[in-house]
Amino acid sequence: MTAEEIKNTALSALVEMDGFDCACGRRHSTAIKHVIIEDGAVRRLPALLRECGSKRPFILSGAASFAAAGQLVEEQLASAGIGFSEYVFPQPPVSPAEWAVGSAAMHFDARCDSILAVGSGVINDIAKLLSSLTGLPFSIVATAPSMDGYASATSSMERDGLKISLPSTGAWAVIGDLDILAQAPLSLLQAGVGDMLAKTISLCEWKLANRITGEYYCPTLAAMVEGALEKVVAAAPGLLSRDHEAVKALMEGMVISGLAMQYAGLSRPASGMEHYFSHIWDMRALAFPEAQARPHGIQCGIATLYSLRVYEWLRNIKPNREKALEHAASFSYEAWSRDLLQFIGPGARAMIDEEKQDPKYALSAHALRLEQILRQWDELTAIMDSLPSCERILALMKSIGAPVSAEEFGYTPADLRRTFTMTKDIRNKYIGSLLLWDLGLLDRAADSIF
């Protein structure tokens, strides 16, 4: 399948395929059997469970998501004569942390033969891990089109204070009832748009990383996400009136993004530097009582604006080999590690340990990347030129009432500067802040932008 073909392939058709051979040379496949996004989709749940072979699902939900859809789900199961057991986390918000996974596991009923989540981000991630632990199939009734993890095979969790992605079970079925999704809080609709806008950065950085480090890149999967993003951008104005077609476009975008990650076997199609701003804010909220965090997609939308400003600055500079080599030689990771711990908190220890295992700051590794950057600078800036303008994305976010600055939740320009310079250390992934470090220009860019 080519990039143009996949852009024109409906989500339902993608799921129905038993995988496909891609022009990138790989075969892409998914464990998802059904994605149903329509009015009244919950009514199809009993038939889906029977097809899955489930006679008694274990329903996992949070207080807010149960209020939004749990009662309706249980009524559908009861009317179909399907028994169930349930656990509803008693106090919102549910944290994506060790205690929540343990609580779900300890309340699991061993008589059950499938996991049925009712919720969105955190509930979805915990249920996928519970599915992995029990070996049972997992389905999700979505309560908000707010994040792209519905179709992914990973769970975004907090472990020892660090935001990590853990391998988990992909969904057997994703049910998006538009009557439910359209009633989600506006902040969660805005979060979904923010998470989709983030793909502008992640797709650009995926292509840059391919050129600089030789990392695997698939134009077909990139086109798949681009097509979904275009539909979300076009539909966004309808979200304020909770138009079902607009909500459907957003939910499909969320699922397609997760599906692309599952196809690729990595998070590149949907997550880049902008996500690492969000991860740092989350980690600070865990470590410091005065720090605040907002819904993941809200943070990603704001960070997309910052990332676009970074690339607007970056593509107008001229690399200098000598200055880049001097900067790398003078860099002290020991001093930098102290800064990480001071700003991020205990979660930074895992970041420091990862650098010891796979050192990106080693002079030999830096020299290799720098040669690729200098040799291909015109091609790299051409990739950056494909990004939308920050003003265009800012106008879109303002049109749906979404927050557009992290200063709205307590961060100062100095905090944002430090956040940006530390994004390169969250994962061993080549992103814009690491490109600037390679060029010896990270501090100069941070001073100029923040």
Short mmCIF file of C-alpha atoms in Angstrom, two decimals:
data_model
loop_
_atom_site.label_atom_id
_atom_site.label_comp_id
_atom_site.label_asym_id
_atom_site.label_seq_id
_atom_site.Cartn_x
_atom_site.Cartn_y
_atom_site.Cartn_z
CA MET A 1 0.00 0.00 0.00
CA THR A 2 1.31 3.47 -0.91
CA ALA A 3 1.03 6.76 0.95
CA GLU A 4 -1.69 8.04 -1.39
CA GLU A 5 -3.69 4.85 -1.11
CA ILE A 6 -3.68 4.83 2.68
CA LYS A 7 -4.84 8.45 2.86
CA ASN A 8 -7.97 7.41 0.99
CA THR A 9 -8.61 4.22 2.96
CA ALA A 10 -11.37 4.37 5.56
CA LEU A 11 -10.53 3.48 9.15
CA SER A 12 -12.96 0.55 9.11
CA ALA A 13 -11.25 -0.85 6.01
CA LEU A 14 -7.82 -0.57 7.64
CA VAL A 15 -9.00 -2.54 10.65
CA GLU A 16 -10.68 -5.19 8.52
CA MET A 17 -7.45 -5.88 6.64
CA ASP A 18 -5.35 -8.72 7.93
CA GLY A 19 -2.38 -6.39 7.77
CA PHE A 20 -0.82 -5.10 4.56
CA ASP A 21 2.50 -5.12 2.77
CA CYS A 22 3.85 -1.59 2.73
CA ALA A 23 6.03 0.29 0.26
CA CYS A 24 8.48 0.82 3.14
CA GLY A 25 9.35 -2.88 2.91
CA ARG A 26 7.59 -4.00 6.08
CA ARG A 27 4.30 -5.74 6.70
CA HIS A 28 2.07 -3.75 9.05
CA SER A 29 -0.53 -5.49 11.19
CA THR A 30 -2.75 -4.89 14.21
CA ALA A 31 -4.56 -7.01 16.77
CA ILE A 32 -7.61 -4.74 16.66
CA LYS A 33 -10.63 -6.47 15.18
CA HIS A 34 -13.29 -3.78 15.47
CA VAL A 35 -13.44 0.01 15.62
CA ILE A 36 -17.02 1.27 15.81
CA ILE A 37 -17.55 5.03 15.90
CA GLU A 38 -21.19 5.89 15.38
CA ASP A 39 -24.38 7.04 17.09
CA GLY A 40 -25.59 4.41 19.54
CA ALA A 41 -22.43 2.29 19.22
CA VAL A 42 -22.81 0.92 22.76
CA ARG A 43 -25.84 -1.08 21.61
CA ARG A 44 -23.43 -3.27 19.61
CA LEU A 45 -21.41 -4.19 22.70
CA PRO A 46 -23.21 -7.48 23.58
CA ALA A 47 -22.67 -8.85 20.07
CA LEU A 48 -19.01 -7.83 20.14
CA LEU A 49 -18.46 -9.57 23.47
CA ARG A 50 -20.08 -12.75 22.16
CA GLU A 51 -17.84 -12.65 19.08
CA CYS A 52 -14.85 -12.21 21.38
CA GLY A 53 -15.99 -15.28 23.32
CA SER A 54 -16.59 -13.31 26.51
CA LYS A 55 -19.40 -14.44 28.81
CA ARG A 56 -18.42 -12.33 31.83
CA PRO A 57 -16.36 -9.15 31.28
CA PHE A 58 -14.55 -7.31 34.07
CA ILE A 59 -15.57 -3.65 33.78
CA LEU A 60 -12.94 -1.13 34.83
CA SER A 61 -13.85 2.53 35.11
CA GLY A 62 -13.36 5.75 37.05
CA ALA A 63 -16.03 7.71 38.85
CA ALA A 64 -16.39 10.36 36.12
CA SER A 65 -16.28 7.95 33.19
CA PHE A 66 -18.72 5.59 34.91
CA ALA A 67 -21.12 8.50 35.31
CA ALA A 68 -20.71 9.31 31.61
CA ALA A 69 -21.21 5.81 30.20
CA GLY A 70 -20.90 3.03 32.79
CA GLN A 71 -24.56 2.81 33.66
CA LEU A 72 -25.50 2.65 29.96
CA VAL A 73 -22.93 -0.11 29.36
CA GLU A 74 -24.22 -2.17 32.25
CA GLU A 75 -27.83 -1.77 31.10
CA GLN A 76 -26.88 -3.07 27.64
CA LEU A 77 -25.13 -6.09 29.15
CA ALA A 78 -27.95 -6.85 31.59
CA SER A 79 -30.60 -6.65 28.86
CA ALA A 80 -28.56 -9.13 26.80
CA GLY A 81 -28.21 -11.52 29.74
CA ILE A 82 -24.46 -11.00 30.05
CA GLY A 83 -23.10 -11.06 33.59
CA PHE A 84 -20.19 -8.88 34.66
CA SER A 85 -18.01 -7.81 37.54
CA GLU A 86 -16.80 -4.26 37.99
CA TYR A 87 -14.37 -2.00 39.73
CA VAL A 88 -14.85 1.77 39.71
CA PHE A 89 -11.97 3.79 41.09
CA PRO A 90 -13.68 5.70 43.89
CA GLN A 91 -11.99 9.09 43.81
CA PRO A 92 -11.04 11.13 40.76
CA PRO A 93 -8.65 11.79 39.28
CA VAL A 94 -7.16 8.34 38.75
CA SER A 95 -3.37 8.50 38.51
CA PRO A 96 -1.46 6.41 35.92
CA ALA A 97 0.80 5.10 38.68
CA GLU A 98 1.83 1.83 40.29
CA TRP A 99 -0.86 1.99 42.98
CA ALA A 100 -3.66 2.26 40.40
CA VAL A 101 -2.48 -0.81 38.47
CA GLY A 102 -2.17 -2.70 41.74
CA SER A 103 -5.65 -1.63 42.84
CA ALA A 104 -7.17 -2.77 39.55
CA ALA A 105 -5.36 -6.12 39.81
CA MET A 106 -6.43 -6.66 43.41
CA HIS A 107 -10.09 -6.00 42.56
CA PHE A 108 -10.03 -8.24 39.47
CA ASP A 109 -12.58 -11.06 39.54
CA ALA A 110 -10.96 -14.30 38.37
CA ARG A 111 -14.33 -15.54 37.05
CA CYS A 112 -14.12 -12.95 34.26
CA ASP A 113 -12.93 -13.80 30.76
CA SER A 114 -12.29 -10.34 29.25
CA ILE A 115 -11.44 -6.79 30.27
CA LEU A 116 -13.90 -4.03 29.36
CA ALA A 117 -12.76 -0.48 30.08
CA VAL A 118 -15.15 2.46 30.22
CA GLY A 119 -13.19 5.68 30.06
CA SER A 120 -10.39 7.42 28.22
CA GLY A 121 -6.68 8.03 28.87
CA VAL A 122 -5.69 6.70 32.28
CA ILE A 123 -8.45 4.06 32.48
CA ASN A 124 -7.52 2.85 29.01
CA ASP A 125 -3.83 2.56 29.93
CA ILE A 126 -4.49 0.71 33.19
CA ALA A 127 -6.94 -1.67 31.52
CA LYS A 128 -4.40 -2.53 28.83
CA LEU A 129 -1.85 -3.41 31.50
CA LEU A 130 -4.44 -5.49 33.36
CA SER A 131 -5.16 -7.29 30.09
CA SER A 132 -1.44 -8.04 29.76
CA LEU A 133 -1.25 -9.32 33.32
CA THR A 134 -4.29 -11.60 32.98
CA GLY A 135 -3.85 -12.65 29.34
CA LEU A 136 -7.48 -11.73 28.63
CA PRO A 137 -8.75 -9.78 25.60
CA PHE A 138 -9.42 -6.09 26.15
CA SER A 139 -12.08 -3.75 24.75
CA ILE A 140 -12.72 -0.08 25.47
CA VAL A 141 -15.87 2.02 25.47
CA ALA A 142 -14.43 5.50 24.97
CA THR A 143 -15.88 8.41 26.92
CA ALA A 144 -13.86 11.23 25.28
CA PRO A 145 -11.90 11.72 22.02
CA SER A 146 -9.08 13.16 24.09
CA MET A 147 -5.96 11.07 23.40
CA ASP A 148 -4.44 8.66 20.86
CA GLY A 149 -3.87 5.63 23.07
CA TYR A 150 -7.08 3.76 22.21
CA ALA A 151 -5.43 1.79 19.42
CA SER A 152 -1.84 1.71 20.63
CA ALA A 153 -0.20 -1.29 22.27
CA THR A 154 1.54 0.72 24.98
CA SER A 155 0.46 2.34 28.24
CA SER A 156 1.68 5.78 29.28
CA MET A 157 2.44 5.42 32.99
CA GLU A 158 4.33 6.98 35.88
CA ARG A 159 6.95 4.71 37.44
CA ASP A 160 9.32 5.92 40.12
CA GLY A 161 8.39 9.48 39.19
CA LEU A 162 9.26 9.08 35.48
CA LYS A 163 6.78 9.12 32.61
CA ILE A 164 7.31 5.93 30.63
CA SER A 165 5.60 3.91 27.89
CA LEU A 166 5.11 0.28 28.90
CA PRO A 167 4.33 -2.50 26.40
CA SER A 168 0.76 -3.64 26.93
CA THR A 169 -2.12 -5.38 25.15
CA GLY A 170 -3.75 -3.63 22.21
CA ALA A 171 -7.52 -3.39 22.16
CA TRP A 172 -9.62 -6.12 20.56
CA ALA A 173 -12.41 -3.57 20.00
CA VAL A 174 -12.71 0.21 20.34
CA ILE A 175 -16.28 1.48 20.75
CA GLY A 176 -16.88 5.19 20.26
CA ASP A 177 -20.53 6.06 20.81
CA LEU A 178 -20.98 9.57 19.41
CA ASP A 179 -23.89 10.21 21.77
CA ILE A 180 -21.43 9.76 24.64
CA LEU A 181 -18.34 11.32 23.06
CA ALA A 182 -20.17 14.50 22.07
CA GLN A 183 -21.05 15.10 25.74
CA ALA A 184 -17.45 14.98 26.93
CA PRO A 185 -16.23 18.11 28.75
CA LEU A 186 -15.03 20.79 26.33
CA SER A 187 -11.56 20.60 27.86
CA LEU A 188 -11.29 16.98 26.70
CA LEU A 189 -12.40 17.86 23.17
CA GLN A 190 -9.74 20.59 23.19
CA ALA A 191 -7.25 18.02 24.47
CA GLY A 192 -8.01 15.75 21.53
CA VAL A 193 -7.33 18.57 19.08
CA GLY A 194 -4.09 19.39 20.93
CA ASP A 195 -2.93 15.79 20.73
CA MET A 196 -3.67 15.73 17.00
CA LEU A 197 -1.91 19.06 16.33
CA ALA A 198 1.15 17.55 18.01
CA LYS A 199 1.49 15.23 15.02
CA THR A 200 2.80 18.15 12.96
CA ILE A 201 5.94 18.04 15.11
CA SER A 202 6.23 14.28 15.55
CA LEU A 203 5.99 13.56 11.82
CA CYS A 204 8.55 16.25 10.99
CA GLU A 205 10.97 14.92 13.60
CA TRP A 206 10.49 11.35 12.44
CA LYS A 207 11.66 12.37 8.99
CA LEU A 208 14.54 14.45 10.39
CA ALA A 209 15.70 11.54 12.54
CA ASN A 210 15.64 9.26 9.51
CA ARG A 211 18.00 11.63 7.69
CA ILE A 212 20.33 12.27 10.63
CA THR A 213 20.52 8.92 12.43
CA GLY A 214 19.19 6.48 9.82
CA GLU A 215 16.20 5.61 12.00
CA TYR A 216 13.40 3.63 10.30
CA TYR A 217 10.80 5.86 8.64
CA CYS A 218 7.60 4.93 6.82
CA PRO A 219 6.10 7.51 4.41
CA THR A 220 2.89 5.47 4.23
CA LEU A 221 2.23 5.64 7.97
CA ALA A 222 3.20 9.30 8.01
CA ALA A 223 0.62 9.95 5.28
CA MET A 224 -1.97 7.97 7.24
CA VAL A 225 -1.57 10.31 10.23
CA GLU A 226 -1.37 13.40 8.03
CA GLY A 227 -4.70 12.52 6.43
CA ALA A 228 -6.34 12.12 9.83
CA LEU A 229 -4.85 15.42 11.01
CA GLU A 230 -6.20 17.27 7.97
CA LYS A 231 -9.71 16.01 8.74
CA VAL A 232 -9.48 17.05 12.39
CA VAL A 233 -8.28 20.54 11.47
CA ALA A 234 -11.16 20.92 9.01
CA ALA A 235 -13.72 19.64 11.52
CA ALA A 236 -12.45 21.50 14.61
CA PRO A 237 -14.89 24.45 14.43
CA GLY A 238 -17.82 22.02 14.77
CA LEU A 239 -16.61 20.82 18.16
CA LEU A 240 -17.92 23.89 19.95
CA SER A 241 -21.46 22.95 18.90
CA ARG A 242 -20.66 19.27 19.60
CA ASP A 243 -21.48 18.36 16.02
CA HIS A 244 -21.36 14.57 15.73
CA GLU A 245 -19.45 14.59 12.45
CA ALA A 246 -16.77 16.80 13.97
CA VAL A 247 -16.54 14.57 17.03
CA LYS A 248 -16.33 11.51 14.76
CA ALA A 249 -13.44 13.05 12.79
CA LEU A 250 -11.60 13.75 16.05
CA MET A 251 -12.18 10.27 17.46
CA GLU A 252 -11.10 8.65 14.20
CA GLY A 253 -7.96 10.80 14.28
CA MET A 254 -7.20 9.54 17.77
CA VAL A 255 -7.62 5.91 16.72
CA ILE A 256 -5.69 6.28 13.47
CA SER A 257 -2.75 7.83 15.34
CA GLY A 258 -2.67 4.90 17.77
CA LEU A 259 -3.02 2.46 14.90
CA ALA A 260 -0.03 4.06 13.15
CA MET A 261 2.06 3.58 16.29
CA GLN A 262 1.00 -0.06 16.44
CA TYR A 263 1.80 -0.55 12.76
CA ALA A 264 5.22 1.08 13.16
CA GLY A 265 6.05 -0.62 16.44
CA LEU A 266 7.14 2.72 17.90
CA SER A 267 5.67 6.06 18.97
CA ARG A 268 7.30 8.17 16.24
CA PRO A 269 4.14 8.74 14.15
CA ALA A 270 2.40 10.47 17.06
CA SER A 271 4.92 11.72 19.62
CA GLY A 272 7.90 14.05 19.50
CA MET A 273 9.44 17.02 21.30
CA GLU A 274 6.03 18.49 22.11
CA HIS A 275 5.10 15.38 24.11
CA TYR A 276 8.26 15.73 26.17
CA PHE A 277 7.30 19.22 27.31
CA SER A 278 4.12 17.55 28.60
CA HIS A 279 6.01 14.69 30.24
CA ILE A 280 8.25 17.10 32.13
CA TRP A 281 5.27 19.09 33.38
CA ASP A 282 3.66 15.84 34.54
CA MET A 283 6.82 14.75 36.32
CA ARG A 284 7.17 18.10 38.06
CA ALA A 285 3.56 17.86 39.22
CA LEU A 286 4.43 14.52 40.83
CA ALA A 287 7.56 15.87 42.51
CA PHE A 288 6.60 19.37 43.60
CA PRO A 289 3.28 20.35 45.26
CA GLU A 290 3.36 23.83 43.71
CA ALA A 291 3.65 22.50 40.13
CA GLN A 292 0.49 21.98 38.14
CA ALA A 293 -0.41 19.73 35.23
CA ARG A 294 -3.31 19.83 32.79
CA PRO A 295 -4.86 17.15 30.56
CA HIS A 296 -2.21 15.55 28.37
CA GLY A 297 -3.63 16.83 25.09
CA ILE A 298 -3.98 20.38 26.40
CA GLN A 299 -0.29 20.33 27.34
CA CYS A 300 0.66 18.82 23.98
CA GLY A 301 -1.25 21.52 22.11
CA ILE A 302 0.54 24.28 24.01
CA ALA A 303 3.88 22.53 23.52
CA THR A 304 3.18 22.24 19.79
CA LEU A 305 3.08 26.05 19.64
CA TYR A 306 6.43 26.23 21.45
CA SER A 307 7.90 23.56 19.18
CA LEU A 308 6.78 25.39 16.05
CA ARG A 309 8.55 28.51 17.32
CA VAL A 310 11.67 26.42 17.88
CA TYR A 311 11.64 25.20 14.28
CA GLU A 312 10.94 28.66 12.92
CA TRP A 313 14.11 29.79 14.72
CA LEU A 314 16.12 26.71 13.78
CA ARG A 315 15.56 26.78 10.06
CA ASN A 316 16.94 30.32 9.82
CA ILE A 317 20.37 29.68 11.36
CA LYS A 318 23.66 28.72 9.73
CA PRO A 319 25.49 25.73 11.26
CA ASN A 320 29.10 26.15 12.36
CA ARG A 321 31.17 23.00 12.70
CA GLU A 322 33.83 24.46 15.00
CA LYS A 323 31.35 25.98 17.44
CA ALA A 324 29.35 22.76 17.54
CA LEU A 325 32.42 20.65 18.31
CA GLU A 326 33.62 23.12 20.96
CA HIS A 327 30.24 23.08 22.67
CA ALA A 328 30.09 19.27 22.77
CA ALA A 329 33.62 19.05 24.17
CA SER A 330 32.85 21.51 26.96
CA PHE A 331 29.53 19.91 28.00
CA SER A 332 29.46 18.42 31.50
CA TYR A 333 26.80 15.76 31.89
CA GLU A 334 27.47 15.58 35.63
CA ALA A 335 26.52 19.25 36.04
CA TRP A 336 23.59 18.78 33.68
CA SER A 337 22.38 15.80 35.72
CA ARG A 338 22.25 17.98 38.82
CA ASP A 339 20.11 20.48 36.91
CA LEU A 340 17.75 17.70 35.80
CA LEU A 341 17.24 16.48 39.36
CA GLN A 342 16.76 20.00 40.68
CA PHE A 343 14.10 20.94 38.13
CA ILE A 344 12.32 17.65 37.39
CA GLY A 345 12.70 15.84 40.69
CA PRO A 346 13.35 12.14 41.44
CA GLY A 347 12.01 11.02 38.07
CA ALA A 348 15.15 12.45 36.48
CA ARG A 349 17.22 9.62 37.96
CA ALA A 350 15.89 7.19 35.37
CA MET A 351 16.77 9.69 32.62
CA ILE A 352 20.32 9.94 33.95
CA ASP A 353 20.64 6.15 34.11
CA GLU A 354 19.43 5.82 30.51
CA GLU A 355 22.14 8.20 29.33
CA LYS A 356 24.76 5.97 30.97
CA GLN A 357 23.42 2.95 29.06
CA ASP A 358 23.09 4.65 25.67
CA PRO A 359 25.20 7.82 25.70
CA LYS A 360 24.00 10.37 23.18
CA TYR A 361 26.43 12.95 24.56
CA ALA A 362 29.53 10.89 23.74
CA LEU A 363 31.83 12.91 21.49
CA SER A 364 32.04 10.13 18.91
CA ALA A 365 28.25 9.86 18.64
CA HIS A 366 27.93 13.64 18.40
CA ALA A 367 30.54 13.84 15.64
CA LEU A 368 28.70 11.29 13.51
CA ARG A 369 25.38 13.12 13.86
CA LEU A 370 26.99 16.48 13.18
CA GLU A 371 28.46 15.27 9.90
CA GLN A 372 25.04 14.13 8.73
CA ILE A 373 23.48 17.45 9.76
CA LEU A 374 26.07 19.57 7.97
CA ARG A 375 26.03 17.42 4.84
CA GLN A 376 22.23 17.56 4.53
CA TRP A 377 21.40 20.97 6.01
CA ASP A 378 19.45 22.18 2.96
CA GLU A 379 17.37 18.99 2.90
CA LEU A 380 16.74 19.22 6.64
CA THR A 381 15.53 22.80 6.46
CA ALA A 382 13.26 21.84 3.55
CA ILE A 383 11.63 19.26 5.85
CA MET A 384 11.19 21.96 8.52
CA ASP A 385 9.64 24.28 5.93
CA SER A 386 6.74 21.85 5.56
CA LEU A 387 5.56 22.67 9.10
CA PRO A 388 2.53 24.95 9.48
CA SER A 389 3.12 28.41 10.88
CA CYS A 390 2.79 28.92 14.60
CA GLU A 391 0.25 31.69 13.91
CA ARG A 392 -2.02 29.30 12.01
CA ILE A 393 -2.05 26.72 14.80
CA LEU A 394 -2.46 29.44 17.44
CA ALA A 395 -5.53 30.78 15.62
CA LEU A 396 -7.04 27.28 15.43
CA MET A 397 -6.51 26.63 19.14
CA LYS A 398 -7.98 30.00 20.08
CA SER A 399 -11.00 29.34 17.85
CA ILE A 400 -12.01 26.40 20.06
CA GLY A 401 -11.14 28.16 23.30
CA ALA A 402 -8.10 25.99 24.10
CA PRO A 403 -5.33 27.28 26.40
CA VAL A 404 -2.32 28.51 24.41
CA SER A 405 0.35 29.09 27.06
CA ALA A 406 1.75 27.11 29.97
CA GLU A 407 1.95 30.40 31.85
CA GLU A 408 -1.81 29.94 32.28
CA PHE A 409 -1.06 27.14 34.74
CA GLY A 410 1.79 28.74 36.62
CA TYR A 411 4.96 28.32 34.56
CA THR A 412 7.28 31.29 34.11
CA PRO A 413 9.33 31.99 30.97
CA ALA A 414 12.39 30.76 32.91
CA ASP A 415 10.57 27.50 33.71
CA LEU A 416 9.62 27.07 30.07
CA ARG A 417 13.21 27.69 28.99
CA ARG A 418 14.44 24.94 31.31
CA THR A 419 11.66 22.60 30.23
CA PHE A 420 12.63 23.03 26.58
CA THR A 421 16.34 22.36 27.16
CA MET A 422 15.49 19.16 29.06
CA THR A 423 13.09 17.65 26.52
CA LYS A 424 16.04 15.97 24.77
CA ASP A 425 16.64 13.82 27.87
CA ILE A 426 13.19 12.25 28.36
CA ARG A 427 13.70 9.46 25.81
CA ASN A 428 16.52 8.28 23.59
CA LYS A 429 14.77 9.79 20.60
CA TYR A 430 16.17 12.31 18.12
CA ILE A 431 14.13 15.54 18.41
CA GLY A 432 14.53 19.26 17.78
CA SER A 433 16.17 20.12 21.10
CA LEU A 434 18.84 17.46 20.54
CA LEU A 435 19.43 18.79 17.02
CA LEU A 436 20.04 22.22 18.53
CA TRP A 437 22.39 20.70 21.12
CA ASP A 438 24.30 18.98 18.33
CA LEU A 439 24.73 22.36 16.65
CA GLY A 440 25.86 24.00 19.93
CA LEU A 441 22.87 26.35 19.74
CA LEU A 442 20.43 25.02 22.36
CA ASP A 443 21.03 27.75 24.93
CA ARG A 444 20.99 30.48 22.31
CA ALA A 445 17.69 29.21 20.94
CA ALA A 446 16.20 28.88 24.43
CA ASP A 447 17.17 32.47 25.29
CA SER A 448 15.68 33.76 22.05
CA ILE A 449 12.40 31.83 22.15
CA PHE A 450 11.59 31.80 25.87
#
